[in-house]
Coordinates of C-alpha atoms in Angstrom, one line a residue:
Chain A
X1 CA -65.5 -103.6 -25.6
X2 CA -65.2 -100.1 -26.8
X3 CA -62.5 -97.6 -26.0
X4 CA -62.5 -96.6 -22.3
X5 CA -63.1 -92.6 -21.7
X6 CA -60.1 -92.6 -19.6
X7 CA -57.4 -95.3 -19.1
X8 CA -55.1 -94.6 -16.5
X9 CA -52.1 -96.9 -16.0
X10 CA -49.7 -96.9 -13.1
X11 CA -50.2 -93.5 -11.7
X12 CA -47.7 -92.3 -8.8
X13 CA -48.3 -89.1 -7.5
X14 CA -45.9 -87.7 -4.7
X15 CA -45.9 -84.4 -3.3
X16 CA -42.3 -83.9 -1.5
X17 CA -41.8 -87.3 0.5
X18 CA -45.5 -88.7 0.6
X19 CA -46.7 -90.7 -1.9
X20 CA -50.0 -89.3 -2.7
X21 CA -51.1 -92.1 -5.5
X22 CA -49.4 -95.2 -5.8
X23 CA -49.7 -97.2 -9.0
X24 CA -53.4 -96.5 -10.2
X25 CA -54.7 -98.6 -12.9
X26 CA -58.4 -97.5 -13.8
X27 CA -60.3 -97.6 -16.5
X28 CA -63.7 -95.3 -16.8
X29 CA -65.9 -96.8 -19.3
X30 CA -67.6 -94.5 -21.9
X31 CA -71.1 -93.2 -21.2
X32 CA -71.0 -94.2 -17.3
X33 CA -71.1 -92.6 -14.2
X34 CA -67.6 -93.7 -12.2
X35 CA -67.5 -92.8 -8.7
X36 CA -64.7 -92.2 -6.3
X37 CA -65.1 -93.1 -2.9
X38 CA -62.4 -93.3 0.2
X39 CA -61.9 -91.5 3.4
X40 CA -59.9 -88.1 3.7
X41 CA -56.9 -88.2 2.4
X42 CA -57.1 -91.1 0.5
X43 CA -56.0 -89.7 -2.9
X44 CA -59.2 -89.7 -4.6
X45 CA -59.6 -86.2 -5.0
X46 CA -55.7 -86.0 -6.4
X47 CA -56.4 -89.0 -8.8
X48 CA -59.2 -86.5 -10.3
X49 CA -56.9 -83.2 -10.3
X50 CA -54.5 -85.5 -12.6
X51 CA -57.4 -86.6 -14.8
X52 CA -57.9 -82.5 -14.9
X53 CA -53.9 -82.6 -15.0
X54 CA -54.3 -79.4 -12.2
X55 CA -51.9 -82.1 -10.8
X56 CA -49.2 -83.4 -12.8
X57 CA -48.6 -86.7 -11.9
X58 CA -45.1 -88.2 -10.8
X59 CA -45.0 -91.2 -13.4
X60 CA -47.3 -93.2 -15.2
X61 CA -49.6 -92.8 -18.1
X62 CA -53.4 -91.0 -18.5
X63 CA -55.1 -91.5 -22.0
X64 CA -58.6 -89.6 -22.4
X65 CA -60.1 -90.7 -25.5
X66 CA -57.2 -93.0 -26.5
X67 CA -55.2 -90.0 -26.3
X68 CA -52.1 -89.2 -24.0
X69 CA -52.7 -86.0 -21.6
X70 CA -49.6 -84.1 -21.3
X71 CA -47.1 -86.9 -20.8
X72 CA -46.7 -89.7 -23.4
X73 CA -44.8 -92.8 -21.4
X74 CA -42.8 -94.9 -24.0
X75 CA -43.1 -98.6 -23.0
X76 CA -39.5 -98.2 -22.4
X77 CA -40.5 -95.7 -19.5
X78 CA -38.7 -92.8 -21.2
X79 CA -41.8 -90.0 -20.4
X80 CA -42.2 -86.5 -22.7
X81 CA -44.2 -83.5 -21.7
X82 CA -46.3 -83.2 -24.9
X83 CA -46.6 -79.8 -26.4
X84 CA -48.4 -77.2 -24.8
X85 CA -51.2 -76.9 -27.7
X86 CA -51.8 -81.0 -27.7
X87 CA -52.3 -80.4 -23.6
X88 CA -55.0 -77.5 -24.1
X89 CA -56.8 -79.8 -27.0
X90 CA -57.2 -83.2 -24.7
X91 CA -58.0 -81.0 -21.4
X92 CA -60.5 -79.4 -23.5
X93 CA -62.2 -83.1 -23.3
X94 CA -63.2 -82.9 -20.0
X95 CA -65.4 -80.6 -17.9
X96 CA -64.3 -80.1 -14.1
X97 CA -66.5 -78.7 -10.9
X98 CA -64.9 -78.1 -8.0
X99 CA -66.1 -78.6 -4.2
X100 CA -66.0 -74.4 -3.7
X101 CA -67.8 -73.6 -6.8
X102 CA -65.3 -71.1 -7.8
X103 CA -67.5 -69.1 -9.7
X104 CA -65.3 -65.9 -10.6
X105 CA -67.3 -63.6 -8.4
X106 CA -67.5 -60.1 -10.4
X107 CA -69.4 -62.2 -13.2
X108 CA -73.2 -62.8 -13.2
X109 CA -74.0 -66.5 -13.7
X110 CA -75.0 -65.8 -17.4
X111 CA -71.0 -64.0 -17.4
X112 CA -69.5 -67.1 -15.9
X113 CA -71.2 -69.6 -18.0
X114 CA -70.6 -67.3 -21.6
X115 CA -66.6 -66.7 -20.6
X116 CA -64.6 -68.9 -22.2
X117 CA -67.5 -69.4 -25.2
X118 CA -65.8 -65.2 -25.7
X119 CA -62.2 -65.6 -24.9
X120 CA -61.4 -69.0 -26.0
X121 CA -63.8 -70.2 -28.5
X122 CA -63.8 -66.7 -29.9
X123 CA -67.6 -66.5 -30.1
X124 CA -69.6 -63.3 -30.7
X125 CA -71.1 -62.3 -27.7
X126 CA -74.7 -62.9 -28.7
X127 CA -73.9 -66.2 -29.7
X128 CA -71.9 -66.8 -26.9
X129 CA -74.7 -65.4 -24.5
X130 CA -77.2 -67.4 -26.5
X131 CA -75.6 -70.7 -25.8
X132 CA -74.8 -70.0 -22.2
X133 CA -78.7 -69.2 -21.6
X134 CA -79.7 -72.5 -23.3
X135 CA -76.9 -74.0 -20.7
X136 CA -78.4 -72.4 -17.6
X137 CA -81.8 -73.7 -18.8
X138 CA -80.4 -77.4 -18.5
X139 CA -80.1 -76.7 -15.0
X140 CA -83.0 -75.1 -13.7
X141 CA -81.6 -71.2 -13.5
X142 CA -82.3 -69.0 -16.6
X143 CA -84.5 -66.3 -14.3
X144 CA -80.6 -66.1 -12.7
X145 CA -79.0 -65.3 -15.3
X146 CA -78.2 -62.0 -14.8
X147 CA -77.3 -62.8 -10.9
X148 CA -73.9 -62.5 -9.4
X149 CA -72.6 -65.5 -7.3
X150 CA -73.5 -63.6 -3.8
X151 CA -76.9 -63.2 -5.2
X152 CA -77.2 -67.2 -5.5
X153 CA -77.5 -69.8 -2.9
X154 CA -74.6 -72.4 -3.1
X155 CA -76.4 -75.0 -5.3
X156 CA -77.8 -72.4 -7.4
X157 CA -73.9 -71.6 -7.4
X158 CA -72.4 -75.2 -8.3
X159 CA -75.2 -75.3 -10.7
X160 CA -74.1 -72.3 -12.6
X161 CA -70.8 -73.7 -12.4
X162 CA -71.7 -76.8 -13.7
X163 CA -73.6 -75.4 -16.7
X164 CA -69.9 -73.1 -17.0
X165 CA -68.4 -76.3 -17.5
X166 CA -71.2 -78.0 -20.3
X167 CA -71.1 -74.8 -22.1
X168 CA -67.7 -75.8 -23.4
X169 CA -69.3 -79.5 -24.7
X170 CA -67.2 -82.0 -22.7
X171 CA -67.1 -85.7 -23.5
X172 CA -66.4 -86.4 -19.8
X173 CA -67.7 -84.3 -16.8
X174 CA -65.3 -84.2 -13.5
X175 CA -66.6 -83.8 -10.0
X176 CA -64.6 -83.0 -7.3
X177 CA -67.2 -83.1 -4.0
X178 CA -69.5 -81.1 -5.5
X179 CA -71.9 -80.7 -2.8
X180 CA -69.5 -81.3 0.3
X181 CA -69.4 -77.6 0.5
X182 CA -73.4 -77.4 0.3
X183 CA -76.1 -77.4 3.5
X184 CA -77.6 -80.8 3.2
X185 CA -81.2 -79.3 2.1
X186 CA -79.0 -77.7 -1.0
X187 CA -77.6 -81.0 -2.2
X188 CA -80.4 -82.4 -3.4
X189 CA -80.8 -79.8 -6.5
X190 CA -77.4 -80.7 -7.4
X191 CA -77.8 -83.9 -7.3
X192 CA -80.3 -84.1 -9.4
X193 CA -78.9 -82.2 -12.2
X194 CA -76.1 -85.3 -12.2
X195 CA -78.6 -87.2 -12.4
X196 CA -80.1 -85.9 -15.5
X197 CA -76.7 -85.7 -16.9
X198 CA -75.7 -89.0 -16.6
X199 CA -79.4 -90.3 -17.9
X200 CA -78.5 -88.1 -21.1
X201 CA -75.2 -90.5 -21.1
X202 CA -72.5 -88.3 -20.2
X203 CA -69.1 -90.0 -19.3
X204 CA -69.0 -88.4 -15.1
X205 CA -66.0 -89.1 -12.8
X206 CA -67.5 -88.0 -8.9
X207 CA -65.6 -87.9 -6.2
X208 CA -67.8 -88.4 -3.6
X209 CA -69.0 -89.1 0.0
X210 CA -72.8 -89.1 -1.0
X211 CA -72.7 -93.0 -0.6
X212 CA -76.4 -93.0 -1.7
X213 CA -75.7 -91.3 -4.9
X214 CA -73.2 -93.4 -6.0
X215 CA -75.0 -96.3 -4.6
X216 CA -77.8 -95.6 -6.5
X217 CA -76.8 -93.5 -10.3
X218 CA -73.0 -95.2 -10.3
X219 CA -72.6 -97.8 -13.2
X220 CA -68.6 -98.2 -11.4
X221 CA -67.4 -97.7 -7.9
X222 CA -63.7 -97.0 -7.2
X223 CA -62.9 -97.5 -3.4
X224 CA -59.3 -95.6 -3.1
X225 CA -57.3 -95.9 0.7
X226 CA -54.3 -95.2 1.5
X227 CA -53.2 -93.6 -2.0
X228 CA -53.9 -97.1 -3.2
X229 CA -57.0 -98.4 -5.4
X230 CA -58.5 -101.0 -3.0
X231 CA -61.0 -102.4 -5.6
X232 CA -63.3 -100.9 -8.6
X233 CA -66.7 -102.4 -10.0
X234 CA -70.2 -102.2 -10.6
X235 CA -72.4 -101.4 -7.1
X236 CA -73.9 -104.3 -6.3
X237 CA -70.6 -106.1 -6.5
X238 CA -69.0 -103.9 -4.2
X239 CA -71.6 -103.2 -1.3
X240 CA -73.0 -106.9 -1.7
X241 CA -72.2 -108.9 1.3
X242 CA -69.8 -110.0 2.3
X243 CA -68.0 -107.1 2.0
X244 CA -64.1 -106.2 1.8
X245 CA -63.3 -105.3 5.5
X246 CA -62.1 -101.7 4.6
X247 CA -65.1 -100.9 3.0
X248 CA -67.6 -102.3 6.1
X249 CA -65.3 -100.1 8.4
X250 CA -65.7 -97.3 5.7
X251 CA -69.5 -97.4 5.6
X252 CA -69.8 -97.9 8.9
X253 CA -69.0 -94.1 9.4
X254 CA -71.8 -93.2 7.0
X255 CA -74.8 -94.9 8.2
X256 CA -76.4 -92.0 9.7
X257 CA -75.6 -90.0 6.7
X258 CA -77.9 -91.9 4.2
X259 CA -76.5 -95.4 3.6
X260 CA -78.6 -96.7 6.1
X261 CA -80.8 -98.3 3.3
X262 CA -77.3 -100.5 2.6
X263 CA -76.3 -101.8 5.7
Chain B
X1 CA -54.6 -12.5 22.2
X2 CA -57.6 -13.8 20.7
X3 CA -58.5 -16.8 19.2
X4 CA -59.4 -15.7 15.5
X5 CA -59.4 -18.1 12.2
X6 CA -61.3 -15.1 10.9
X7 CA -58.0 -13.4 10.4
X8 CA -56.7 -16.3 8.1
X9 CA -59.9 -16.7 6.0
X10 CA -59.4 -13.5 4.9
X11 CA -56.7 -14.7 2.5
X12 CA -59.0 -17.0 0.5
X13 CA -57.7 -16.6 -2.8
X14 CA -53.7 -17.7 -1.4
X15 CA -55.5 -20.7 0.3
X16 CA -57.5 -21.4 -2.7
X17 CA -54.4 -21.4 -4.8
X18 CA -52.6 -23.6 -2.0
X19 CA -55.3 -25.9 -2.2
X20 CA -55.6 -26.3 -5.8
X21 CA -51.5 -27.8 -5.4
X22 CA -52.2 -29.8 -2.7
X23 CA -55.4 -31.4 -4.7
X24 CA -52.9 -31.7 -8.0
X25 CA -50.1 -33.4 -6.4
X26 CA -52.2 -35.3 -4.0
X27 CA -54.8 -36.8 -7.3
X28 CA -51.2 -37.1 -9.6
X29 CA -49.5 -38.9 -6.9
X30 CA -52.4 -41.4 -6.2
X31 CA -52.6 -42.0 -10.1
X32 CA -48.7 -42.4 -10.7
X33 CA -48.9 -44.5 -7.5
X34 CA -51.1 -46.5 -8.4
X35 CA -50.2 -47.2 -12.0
X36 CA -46.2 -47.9 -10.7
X37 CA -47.7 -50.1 -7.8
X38 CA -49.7 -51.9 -10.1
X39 CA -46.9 -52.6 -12.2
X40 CA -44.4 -53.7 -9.6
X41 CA -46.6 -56.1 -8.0
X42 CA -47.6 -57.6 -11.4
X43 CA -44.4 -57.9 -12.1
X44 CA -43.5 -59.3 -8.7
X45 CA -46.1 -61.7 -9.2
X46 CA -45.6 -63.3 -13.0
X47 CA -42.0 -61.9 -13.4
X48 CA -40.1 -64.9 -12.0
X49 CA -37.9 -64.9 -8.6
X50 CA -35.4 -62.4 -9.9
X51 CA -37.8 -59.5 -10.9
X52 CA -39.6 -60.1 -7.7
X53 CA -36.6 -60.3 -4.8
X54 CA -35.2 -57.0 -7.0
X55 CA -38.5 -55.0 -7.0
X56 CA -39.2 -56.4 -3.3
X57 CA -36.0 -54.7 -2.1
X58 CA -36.5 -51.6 -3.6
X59 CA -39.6 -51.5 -2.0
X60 CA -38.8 -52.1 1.0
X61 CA -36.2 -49.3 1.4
X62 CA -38.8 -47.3 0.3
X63 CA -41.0 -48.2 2.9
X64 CA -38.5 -48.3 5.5
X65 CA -37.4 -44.8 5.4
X66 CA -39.7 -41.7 6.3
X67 CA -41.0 -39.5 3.7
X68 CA -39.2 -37.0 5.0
X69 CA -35.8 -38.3 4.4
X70 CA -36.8 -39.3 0.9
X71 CA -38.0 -36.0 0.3
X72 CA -34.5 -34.2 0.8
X73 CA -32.3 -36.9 -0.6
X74 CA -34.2 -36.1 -3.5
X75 CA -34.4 -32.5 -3.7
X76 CA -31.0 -31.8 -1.9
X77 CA -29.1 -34.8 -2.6
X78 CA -29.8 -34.8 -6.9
X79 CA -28.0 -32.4 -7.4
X80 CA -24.8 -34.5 -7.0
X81 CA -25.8 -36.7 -9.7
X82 CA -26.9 -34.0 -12.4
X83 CA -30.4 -34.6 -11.3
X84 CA -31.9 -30.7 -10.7
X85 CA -35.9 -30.6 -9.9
X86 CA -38.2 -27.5 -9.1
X87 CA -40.1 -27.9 -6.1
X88 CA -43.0 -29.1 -7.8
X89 CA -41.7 -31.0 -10.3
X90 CA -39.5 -33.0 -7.4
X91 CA -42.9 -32.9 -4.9
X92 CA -44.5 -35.2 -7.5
X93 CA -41.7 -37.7 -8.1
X94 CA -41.6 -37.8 -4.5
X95 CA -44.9 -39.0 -3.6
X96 CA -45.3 -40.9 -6.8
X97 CA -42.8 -43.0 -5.7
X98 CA -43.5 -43.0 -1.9
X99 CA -47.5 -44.3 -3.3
X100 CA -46.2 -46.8 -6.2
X101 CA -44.2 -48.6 -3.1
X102 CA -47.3 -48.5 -0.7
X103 CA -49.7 -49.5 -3.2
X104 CA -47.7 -52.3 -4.7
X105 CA -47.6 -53.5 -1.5
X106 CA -51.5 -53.7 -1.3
X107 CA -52.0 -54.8 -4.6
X108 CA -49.4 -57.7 -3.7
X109 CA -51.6 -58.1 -0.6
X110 CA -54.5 -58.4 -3.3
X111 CA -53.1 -60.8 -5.7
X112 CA -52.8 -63.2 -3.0
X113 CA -55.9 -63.6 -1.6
X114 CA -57.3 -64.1 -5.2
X115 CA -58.8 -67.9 -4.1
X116 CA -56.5 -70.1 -6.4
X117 CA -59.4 -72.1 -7.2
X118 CA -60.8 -69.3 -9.5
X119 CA -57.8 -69.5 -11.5
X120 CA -57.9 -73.3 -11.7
X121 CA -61.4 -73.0 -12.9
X122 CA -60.4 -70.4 -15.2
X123 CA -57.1 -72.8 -16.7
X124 CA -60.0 -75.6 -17.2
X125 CA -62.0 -73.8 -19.5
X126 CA -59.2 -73.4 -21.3
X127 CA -58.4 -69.7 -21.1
X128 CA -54.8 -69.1 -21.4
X129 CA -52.4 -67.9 -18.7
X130 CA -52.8 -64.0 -19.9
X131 CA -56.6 -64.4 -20.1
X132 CA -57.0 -65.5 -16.6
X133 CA -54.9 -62.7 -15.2
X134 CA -57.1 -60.1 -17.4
X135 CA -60.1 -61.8 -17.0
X136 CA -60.0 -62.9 -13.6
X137 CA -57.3 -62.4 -11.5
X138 CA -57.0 -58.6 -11.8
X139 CA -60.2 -57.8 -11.6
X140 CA -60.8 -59.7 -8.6
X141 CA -58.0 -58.0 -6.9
X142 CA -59.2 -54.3 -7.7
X143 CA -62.1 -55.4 -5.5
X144 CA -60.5 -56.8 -2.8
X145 CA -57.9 -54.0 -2.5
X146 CA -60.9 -51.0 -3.0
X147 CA -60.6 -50.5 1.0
X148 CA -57.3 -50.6 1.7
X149 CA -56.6 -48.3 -1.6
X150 CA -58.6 -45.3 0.1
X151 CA -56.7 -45.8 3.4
X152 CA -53.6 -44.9 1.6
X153 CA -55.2 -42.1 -0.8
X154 CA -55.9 -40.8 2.5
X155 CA -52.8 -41.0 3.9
X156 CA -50.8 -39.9 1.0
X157 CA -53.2 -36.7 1.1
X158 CA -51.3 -35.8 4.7
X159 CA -48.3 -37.3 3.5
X160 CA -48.5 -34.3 1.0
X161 CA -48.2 -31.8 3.8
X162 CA -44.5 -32.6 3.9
X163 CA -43.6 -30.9 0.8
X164 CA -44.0 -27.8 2.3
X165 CA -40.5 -27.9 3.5
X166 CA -38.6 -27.9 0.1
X167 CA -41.1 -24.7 -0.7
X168 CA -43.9 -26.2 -2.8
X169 CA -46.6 -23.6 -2.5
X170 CA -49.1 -26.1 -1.5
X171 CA -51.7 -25.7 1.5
X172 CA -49.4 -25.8 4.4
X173 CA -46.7 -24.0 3.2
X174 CA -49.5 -21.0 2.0
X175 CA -51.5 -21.3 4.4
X176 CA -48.8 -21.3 7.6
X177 CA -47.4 -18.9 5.7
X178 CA -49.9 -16.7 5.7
X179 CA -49.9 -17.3 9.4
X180 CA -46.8 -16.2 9.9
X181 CA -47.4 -12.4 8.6
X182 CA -50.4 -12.1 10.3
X183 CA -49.0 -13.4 13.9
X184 CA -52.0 -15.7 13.8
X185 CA -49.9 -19.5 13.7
X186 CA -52.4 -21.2 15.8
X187 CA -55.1 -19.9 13.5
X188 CA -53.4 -21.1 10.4
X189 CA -52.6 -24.6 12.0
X190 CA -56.3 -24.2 13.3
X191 CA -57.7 -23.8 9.4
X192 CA -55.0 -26.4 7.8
X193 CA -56.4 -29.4 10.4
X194 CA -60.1 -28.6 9.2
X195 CA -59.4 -28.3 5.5
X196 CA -57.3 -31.7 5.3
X197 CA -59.6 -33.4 7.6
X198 CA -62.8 -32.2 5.1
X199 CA -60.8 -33.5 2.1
X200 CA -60.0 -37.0 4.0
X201 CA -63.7 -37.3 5.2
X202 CA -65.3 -37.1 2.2
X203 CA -62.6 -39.4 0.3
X204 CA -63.5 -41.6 3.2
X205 CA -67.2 -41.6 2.5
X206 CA -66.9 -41.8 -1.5
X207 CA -64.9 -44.9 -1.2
X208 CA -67.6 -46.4 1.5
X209 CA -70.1 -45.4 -1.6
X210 CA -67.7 -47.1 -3.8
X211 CA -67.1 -50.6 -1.4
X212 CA -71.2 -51.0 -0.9
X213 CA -71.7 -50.5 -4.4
X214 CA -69.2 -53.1 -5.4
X215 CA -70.1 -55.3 -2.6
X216 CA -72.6 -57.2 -4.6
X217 CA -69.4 -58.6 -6.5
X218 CA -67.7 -60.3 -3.8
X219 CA -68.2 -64.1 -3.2
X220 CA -71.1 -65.2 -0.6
X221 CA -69.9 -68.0 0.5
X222 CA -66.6 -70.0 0.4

C-alpha cells in the first residue's frame, strides 16, 4: 500500500483539564474521501484543527505526506517544535474550509480567492487574478466574481471559500462542517462541488453530520465519541448490520435528517 | 431687553476667525487622535502583556479624569517641569491626547470583534502573522469602528469648547466674548449652540453617507 496522506499516531489533545483527543491512531489514505462523524463534542472537529495544526496537539505525532507537521516525536518520546518555515511548507499541503465561511468580508469573491496567490505566492496581480477566475469557474461562480460576501448567499459563500482554498493547489482538502451553517436548500450546491472534487481524486478529510454524504461519496468513515476513535472503515462495513451499538444510537438521531434510506 | 442674535452676527469676521480655530484644533485633534489611538491599541494588541497593562493604565487615567482638569494640569501645572505651551500650541496637545485615549479605546473595541475565524482562514493560506493584520485584521476593524469613530469626532468637537478657558481664541472664547462687550450673553450663547450643533449635524450625516456606503463590506451572515 502506498503512503497514507495523513498518518496520525497517538494524538492527545487537552485543553486545561479535559481531554479533548485521546490517543488517535488514523490513517487517511491518498486520493479518498475520509469522513468524520460523532456527536457534539466528540473531538472530531479538534482532530481536524490539529491536521490544520490551528490546534496544537498535547502529544503524539501527525505526518502529511510522510512528513512531520510542527512536532517531530522521537521514538524515545522526546517531541521538537520544528522550525517555523518547515511548519508553513507542510501546512501549505492542505486546504481548510471552515463551518462560518470566513470569507474576509471587505474582499469581493474574486479578492478572497486571488489573496494569498499576491501576498504569499508573490504573484502578479493579473496572474494572480487569472488563476483565481479559473478557480471560481470550478465551482459554478465566475459571474460573482466581483461580489462581496454580503452580496452572496451562504453556499455561494463557502463555495468562494472553497475555490480560496484550491487556488493555493492542496494535496489534501479539510472540511470542517461545511454546510452546518447553510439552510438546508443551500447545502446541496456545496455538496456537490465535493463531489466533483473528490471524483477529480482529491485527498478530502469532512467532518460531517450529512450522514448521506458520507454514506454515499466516503471511501472511509471515522466514527469519533467521547474524544476516542470508536472505529474507522469503508461504508458498507460500518453501517452494515449489525451495527456497533454507539453508532445505531448515533443514527438513530438522524433518521429524519436523510439517513432514512440506511436504517 | 430684547432678544437679539442680530447684534452678535454683526461681528462675522471675529466669529469667522473663531471658527476657523475651532475647525483646526477640532480636524488636528481627530487626526493626532486617531493616529496615537491607532497605535496604542495596536500595540496593546500584538505588544505582549507588558506593553498592554502599561498603555491600558495610561489610558485609563486619561479617561478617568475630565478634560477640564487635564487641560489646566497641562497648561498651569508644565510650567513646574520646564514644559511652557501657548494657548494653542497646549489646546492641541490637549485634545490630541484626550482623542488618542478615546479612540484607542474603540479601536481596541474594534480589534476584538474581528471574528477570529478570518484570521485562522488567513494563517491557512499561509499569509504570515504581519500580513493578516494588514490585510485583514485592520481593515476589518476600520469598518467596524466607522460608527463609533464619528460619535467621538463629534464629541471631541464640544469637547473643544473647553479650551476657551486657558484663552485659545476659538469659537467660544470669540464669540462669548464678543458677548460680553455688547451686553448681549444670551445671544452669544444663543449663536455658539447653533454653530456647534450645524458642525455636529452634518459630521453626523457624512459619516451615515460614509457607514451605508461601506455597508456592502460587512459580513451577511455569520
Amino acid at each position: 500500500m502506498s503512503l497514507p496522506a495523513i498518518a496520525i499516531t497517538k494524538l492527545v489533545k487537552r485543553f486545561g483539564d479535559s481531554t479533548v483527543l485521546q490517543d488517535i491512531d488514523l490513517e487517511i489514505p491518498e486520493g479518498k474521501v475520509s469522513c468524520l462523524i460523532g456527536p457534539s463534542g466528540s473531538g472530531k472537529s479538534t482532530l481536524l484543527r490539529c491536521l490544520a495544526f490551528l490546534e496544537e496537539p498535547t502529544s503524539g505525532m501527525i505526518t502529511i505526506n510522510g512528513e512531520a507537521l510542527g512536532f517531530f516525536e522521537a521514538p524515545n518520546g522526546k517531541r521538537e517544535r520544528l522550525p517555523p518555515a518547515q511548519i508553513r511548507a507542510v501546512r501549505a499541503k492542505t486546504g481548510m474550509v471552515f463551518q462560518q465561511f470566513n470569507l474576509w468580508p471587505h474582499m469581493t469573491a474574486l479578492g478572497n480567492v486571488s489573496e494569498a496567490l499576491k501576498t504569499v505566492h508573490k504573484l502578479p496581480k493579473g496572474e494572480a487574478e487569472a488563476r483565481a477566475l479559473a478557480q471560481l469557474r470550478k465551482v459554478g461562480l465566475e459571474n460573482r466574481a466581483n461580489h462581496y460576501p454580503s452580496q452572496l448567499s451562504g453556499g455561494q459563500q463557502q463555495r468562494v471559500a472553497i475555490a480560496r482554498a484550491l487556488a493555493l493547489e492542496p494535496k489534501i482538502m479539510l472540511f470542517d462542517e461545511p454546510t452546518s451553517a447553510l439552510d438546508p436548500e443551500l447545502t446541496g450546491e456545496v455538496l456537490n462541488v465535493m463531489r466533483d472534487l473528490a471524483a477529480e481524486g482529491m485527498t478530502m478529510v469532512v467532518v460531517t453530520h450529512e450522514i448521506g454524504f458520507a454514506a454515499t461519496v466516503a471511501h472511509q468513515i471515522s466514527f469519533l465519541d467521547h474524544g476516542r476513535l470508536l472505529f474507522s472503515g469503508p461504508p458498507s462495513e460500518i453501517f452494515a448490520k449489525p451495527r456497533h451499538p454507539r453508532l445505531d444510537q448515533f443514527l438513530d438521531t438522524y433518521l429524519d435528517r436523510g439517513a432514512s434510506m440506511l436504517a | 431687553m430684547i432678544f437679539n442674535p442680530q447684534i452678535i452676527l454683526e461681528k462675522l469676521p471675529e466669529i469667522g476667525s473663531g471658527l476657523l480655530v475651532t475647525l483646526i484644533l477640532w480636524l488636528v485633534g481627530i487626526a493626532g487622535g486617531v493616529a496615537v489611538g491607532f497605535l496604542v491599541a495596536t500595540a496593546r494588541r500584538f505588544g505582549g502583556r507588558a506593553i498592554n497593562l502599561g498603555l491600558g493604565a495610561l489610558v485609563e487615567v486619561l479617561r478617568g479624569t475630565p478634560f477640564l482638569i487635564q487641560v489646566f494640569l497641562l497648561y498651569y501645572g508644565g510650567p513646574f517641569v520646564g514644559l511652557m505651551l501657548d494657548p494653542i500650541p497646549c489646546g492641541l496637545i490637549a485634545l490630541t491626547v484626550y482623542a488618542a485615549a478615546y479612540y484607542s479605546e474603540i479601536f481596541r473595541a474594534g480589534y476584538a470583534a474581528v471574528p477570529p475565524g478570518h484570521v485562522e482562514a488567513a494563517e491557512c493560506l499561509g499569509l504570515s502573522r504581519l500580513q493578516a493584520i494588514r490585510r485583514v485584521q485592520i481593515p476589518e476593524m476600520a469598518l467596524i469602528v466607522l460608527p463609533p469613530a464619528v460619535n467621538l469626532a463629534v464629541i471631541l468637537l464640544k469637547e473643544s469648547a473647553v479650551l476657551s478657558i486657558i484663552t485659545v481664541p476659538e469659537l467660544t472664547a470669540t464669540v462669548s466674548a464678543i458677548g460680553s462687550q455688547q451686553y448681549a450673553f444670551l445671544e452669544a450663547i444663543f449663536v455658539l449652540a447653533v454653530i456647534y450643533w450645524a458642525i455636529v449635524e452634518a459630521t453626523g450625516r457624512l459619516g451615515r453617507v460614509a457607514e451605508n456606503r461601506l455597508s456592502r463590506l460587512r459580513t451577511a451572515n455569520a
